[in-house]
Short mmCIF file of C-alpha atoms in Angstrom, two decimals:
data_model
loop_
_atom_site.label_atom_id
_atom_site.label_comp_id
_atom_site.label_asym_id
_atom_site.label_seq_id
_atom_site.Cartn_x
_atom_site.Cartn_y
_atom_site.Cartn_z
CA GLU A 33 -18.47 4.99 7.63
CA ALA A 34 -16.92 1.76 8.84
CA GLY A 35 -13.45 1.14 7.48
CA VAL A 36 -11.95 -1.90 5.83
CA THR A 37 -11.80 -4.74 8.30
CA GLN A 38 -9.54 -7.74 8.15
CA PHE A 39 -9.59 -10.96 10.10
CA PRO A 40 -7.62 -12.38 11.76
CA SER A 41 -5.21 -9.67 12.81
CA HIS A 42 -2.49 -12.23 13.38
CA SER A 43 -2.11 -15.87 12.37
CA VAL A 44 0.68 -18.26 13.26
CA ILE A 45 0.66 -21.59 11.45
CA GLU A 46 3.09 -24.33 10.58
CA LYS A 47 4.49 -24.90 7.14
CA GLY A 48 2.14 -27.05 5.11
CA GLN A 49 -1.02 -25.91 6.86
CA THR A 50 -3.83 -23.89 5.35
CA VAL A 51 -4.85 -20.37 6.32
CA THR A 52 -7.73 -18.22 5.14
CA LEU A 53 -7.69 -14.47 5.47
CA ARG A 54 -10.83 -12.41 5.26
CA CYS A 55 -11.44 -8.84 4.18
CA ASP A 56 -14.62 -6.82 4.50
CA PRO A 57 -14.36 -3.72 2.31
CA ILE A 58 -16.10 -0.42 2.89
CA SER A 59 -19.74 -0.77 1.92
CA GLY A 60 -20.34 0.38 -1.63
CA HIS A 61 -16.74 -0.01 -2.77
CA ASP A 62 -16.65 -2.10 -5.94
CA ASN A 63 -12.87 -2.31 -6.03
CA LEU A 64 -11.09 -4.63 -3.64
CA TYR A 65 -7.35 -5.21 -3.60
CA TRP A 66 -5.00 -7.57 -1.82
CA TYR A 67 -1.39 -6.61 -1.08
CA ARG A 68 1.46 -8.19 0.81
CA ARG A 69 4.37 -6.59 2.64
CA VAL A 70 7.28 -8.86 3.45
CA MET A 71 9.96 -8.01 6.04
CA GLY A 72 9.72 -4.24 5.74
CA LYS A 73 9.96 -4.25 1.98
CA GLU A 74 7.60 -2.61 -0.46
CA ILE A 75 3.88 -3.26 -0.46
CA LYS A 76 3.36 -5.67 -3.34
CA PHE A 77 0.16 -5.93 -5.30
CA LEU A 78 -1.45 -9.38 -5.36
CA LEU A 79 -4.79 -8.97 -7.08
CA HIS A 80 -7.75 -6.73 -7.76
CA PHE A 81 -11.46 -7.48 -7.78
CA VAL A 82 -14.15 -5.39 -9.37
CA LYS A 83 -17.25 -6.57 -7.64
CA GLU A 84 -17.03 -10.35 -7.81
CA SER A 85 -14.75 -10.51 -10.87
CA LYS A 86 -10.98 -10.77 -10.81
CA GLN A 87 -9.79 -7.74 -12.76
CA ASP A 88 -6.07 -8.36 -12.33
CA GLU A 89 -4.36 -11.24 -10.55
CA SER A 90 -0.91 -10.71 -12.01
CA GLY A 91 0.64 -10.32 -8.58
CA MET A 92 -0.42 -13.67 -7.18
CA PRO A 93 2.83 -15.50 -6.42
CA ASN A 94 1.71 -19.04 -7.34
CA ASN A 95 -1.21 -21.44 -7.36
CA ARG A 96 -1.02 -21.97 -3.60
CA PHE A 97 -2.87 -18.66 -3.29
CA LEU A 98 -6.60 -18.53 -4.03
CA ALA A 99 -8.71 -15.41 -3.69
CA GLU A 100 -12.46 -15.22 -3.91
CA ARG A 101 -15.09 -12.53 -3.62
CA THR A 102 -18.40 -14.29 -3.81
CA GLY A 103 -21.31 -11.92 -4.25
CA GLY A 104 -18.99 -8.97 -4.61
CA THR A 105 -18.91 -8.21 -0.91
CA TYR A 106 -16.25 -9.64 1.37
CA SER A 107 -13.19 -11.42 0.05
CA THR A 108 -11.09 -14.33 1.23
CA LEU A 109 -7.48 -15.17 0.48
CA LYS A 110 -6.52 -18.79 1.08
CA VAL A 111 -2.96 -20.03 1.25
CA GLN A 112 -2.68 -23.80 0.85
CA PRO A 113 -0.22 -25.23 1.68
CA ALA A 114 1.62 -22.41 3.42
CA GLU A 115 5.38 -22.07 2.92
CA LEU A 116 7.93 -20.14 4.99
CA GLU A 117 8.27 -17.41 2.37
CA ASP A 118 4.56 -16.63 2.66
CA SER A 119 5.14 -14.87 5.97
CA GLY A 120 4.35 -11.17 5.95
CA VAL A 121 1.56 -8.69 6.43
CA TYR A 122 -1.38 -9.07 4.07
CA PHE A 123 -3.29 -5.87 3.47
CA CYS A 124 -6.68 -5.48 1.90
CA ALA A 125 -7.82 -2.19 0.42
CA SER A 126 -11.00 -0.99 -1.21
CA SER A 127 -12.03 1.99 -3.29
CA HIS A 128 -14.91 3.48 -5.20
CA SER A 129 -15.18 3.07 -8.94
CA GLY A 130 -13.44 5.60 -11.12
CA GLY A 131 -9.85 6.28 -11.97
CA GLY A 132 -7.48 7.53 -9.33
CA GLN A 133 -9.71 6.89 -6.34
CA PRO A 134 -7.81 6.66 -3.04
CA GLN A 135 -7.54 3.18 -1.62
CA HIS A 136 -8.62 2.61 1.96
CA PHE A 137 -6.56 0.00 3.72
CA GLY A 138 -7.43 -2.41 6.48
CA ASP A 139 -5.13 -3.00 9.41
CA GLY A 140 -3.70 -6.09 7.76
CA THR A 141 -3.22 -9.70 8.80
CA ARG A 142 0.23 -10.56 10.07
CA LEU A 143 0.91 -14.11 8.88
CA SER A 144 3.74 -16.05 10.43
CA ILE A 145 4.71 -19.42 9.00
CA LEU A 146 6.81 -21.60 11.30
CA GLY B 8 6.83 -4.88 -14.75
CA GLN B 9 6.77 -1.32 -13.55
CA GLN B 10 9.14 -0.44 -10.73
CA VAL B 11 9.12 2.57 -8.46
CA MET B 12 12.32 3.40 -6.64
CA GLN B 13 11.99 5.30 -3.38
CA ILE B 14 14.80 6.84 -1.36
CA PRO B 15 15.99 7.04 1.29
CA GLN B 16 14.91 3.83 2.99
CA TYR B 17 15.41 5.31 6.44
CA GLN B 18 15.70 8.87 7.71
CA HIS B 19 16.36 10.08 11.24
CA VAL B 20 15.87 13.79 11.91
CA GLN B 21 15.78 16.03 14.93
CA GLU B 22 12.41 17.54 15.66
CA GLY B 23 12.18 20.79 13.75
CA GLU B 24 14.37 19.68 10.85
CA ASP B 25 13.03 19.18 7.36
CA PHE B 26 12.53 15.83 5.63
CA THR B 27 12.22 14.78 2.00
CA THR B 28 11.52 11.45 0.33
CA TYR B 29 11.81 10.84 -3.40
CA CYS B 30 10.23 8.43 -5.85
CA ASN B 31 11.40 7.67 -9.36
CA SER B 32 9.95 5.59 -12.15
CA SER B 33 11.48 4.50 -15.42
CA THR B 34 8.10 4.87 -17.13
CA THR B 35 5.71 7.77 -17.44
CA LEU B 36 3.09 7.71 -14.75
CA SER B 37 -0.61 8.39 -15.01
CA ASN B 38 -0.73 9.60 -11.45
CA ILE B 39 0.99 9.12 -8.15
CA GLN B 40 -0.44 8.77 -4.67
CA TRP B 41 1.23 9.17 -1.30
CA TYR B 42 0.38 7.14 1.79
CA LYS B 43 1.55 7.26 5.40
CA GLN B 44 1.75 4.21 7.65
CA ARG B 45 2.18 4.80 11.36
CA PRO B 46 4.06 2.13 13.33
CA GLY B 47 1.75 -0.85 13.74
CA GLY B 48 -0.89 0.74 11.54
CA HIS B 49 -2.03 0.57 7.96
CA PRO B 50 -1.30 2.84 5.00
CA VAL B 51 -3.46 5.94 4.98
CA PHE B 52 -4.02 7.95 1.82
CA LEU B 53 -2.51 11.43 1.89
CA ILE B 54 -2.82 12.88 -1.59
CA GLN B 55 -2.89 12.22 -5.32
CA LEU B 56 -0.97 14.10 -8.00
CA VAL B 57 -2.10 13.92 -11.60
CA LYS B 58 -0.76 16.84 -13.61
CA SER B 59 2.76 17.36 -14.87
CA GLY B 60 4.65 19.70 -12.53
CA GLU B 61 1.83 19.69 -10.01
CA VAL B 62 2.54 20.93 -6.50
CA LYS B 63 0.14 20.42 -3.62
CA LYS B 64 0.44 21.43 0.00
CA GLN B 65 -1.10 20.08 3.16
CA LYS B 66 0.00 22.24 6.10
CA ARG B 67 3.70 21.36 6.53
CA LEU B 68 3.67 18.75 3.74
CA THR B 69 4.52 19.66 0.14
CA PHE B 70 4.02 17.16 -2.67
CA GLN B 71 5.50 17.55 -6.14
CA PHE B 72 5.05 15.69 -9.41
CA GLY B 73 7.84 16.00 -11.93
CA GLU B 74 7.44 17.69 -15.30
CA ALA B 75 8.02 14.39 -17.09
CA LYS B 76 5.63 12.59 -14.70
CA LYS B 77 8.34 10.12 -13.79
CA ASN B 78 9.25 11.33 -10.34
CA SER B 79 7.69 12.76 -7.24
CA SER B 80 8.70 14.04 -3.84
CA LEU B 81 7.23 14.64 -0.43
CA HIS B 82 8.77 17.34 1.73
CA ILE B 83 7.92 17.93 5.37
CA THR B 84 8.91 21.26 6.88
CA ALA B 85 9.82 21.48 10.55
CA THR B 86 9.10 17.86 11.45
CA GLN B 87 7.18 16.97 14.57
CA THR B 88 7.10 13.70 16.51
CA THR B 89 3.63 13.07 15.07
CA ASP B 90 5.23 12.79 11.62
CA VAL B 91 6.86 9.49 12.58
CA GLY B 92 5.97 6.62 10.24
CA THR B 93 6.69 5.15 6.85
CA TYR B 94 5.83 7.20 3.79
CA PHE B 95 5.01 5.35 0.59
CA CYS B 96 4.54 6.60 -2.91
CA ALA B 97 2.23 4.52 -5.08
CA ALA B 98 2.19 4.96 -8.81
CA ARG B 99 -0.13 4.02 -11.58
CA SER B 100 1.47 3.84 -15.01
CA SER B 101 -0.12 5.34 -18.09
CA GLY B 102 -2.65 3.09 -19.72
CA SER B 103 -2.78 0.49 -16.96
CA ALA B 104 -5.75 -0.59 -14.90
CA ARG B 105 -6.14 0.45 -11.30
CA GLN B 106 -3.13 -1.48 -10.02
CA LEU B 107 -0.83 0.62 -7.87
CA THR B 108 2.88 -0.05 -7.69
CA PHE B 109 4.24 0.96 -4.30
CA GLY B 110 7.68 2.24 -3.56
CA SER B 111 9.62 0.55 -0.80
CA GLY B 112 8.80 3.34 1.62
CA THR B 113 10.85 5.76 3.67
CA GLN B 114 10.78 5.15 7.40
CA LEU B 115 10.96 8.48 9.21
CA THR B 116 12.11 8.75 12.80
CA VAL B 117 11.82 12.11 14.52
CA LEU B 118 14.00 12.57 17.57
CA PRO B 119 12.61 14.93 20.24
#
């Protein structure tokens, strides 16, 4: 099966600009997660979709971040306006329904804010 | 919120030596998963532990879940250069939804 794909792989933008990250989960996976890893630190949870609904968005840092999953397929994560501290690697992961399912990660988007 | 402490942050070993990374939580965990991220790659699921005191093995890797379900360890016997990468534990607390809390990771370097 095709894995989780993320686009772009790398984005360099200036502070104040807008960036949209995209994630295509594995087909059939209802659960979709966004994570962020900053400067070699831990992978921090941002939010979790079940199909098109936001199940948990407690990890979203502030209202400059907007995630959507229209139709319950791919998801986008928009940062507007971007700030320096938003730099990091943004990972998307997906999993089947059911407790304790392994999460399959994409290769991530490396976001650099100048 | 839940925190998972993982040590050490870095570990350098000679090829053939053993390696262990530890994770600790202040709260009882529902289960714990382990992931490996190769340099430049993405986290890849290794295993999940659910039962108190559970021990699972994958070739040279041994995973343990503490009796109190608050700590876990990953031990690699006789490391090889292919073991290089960052190992993360990821825990789900009892009663929570599917959110995973990741440890900070242990970056393993294996010297030939």
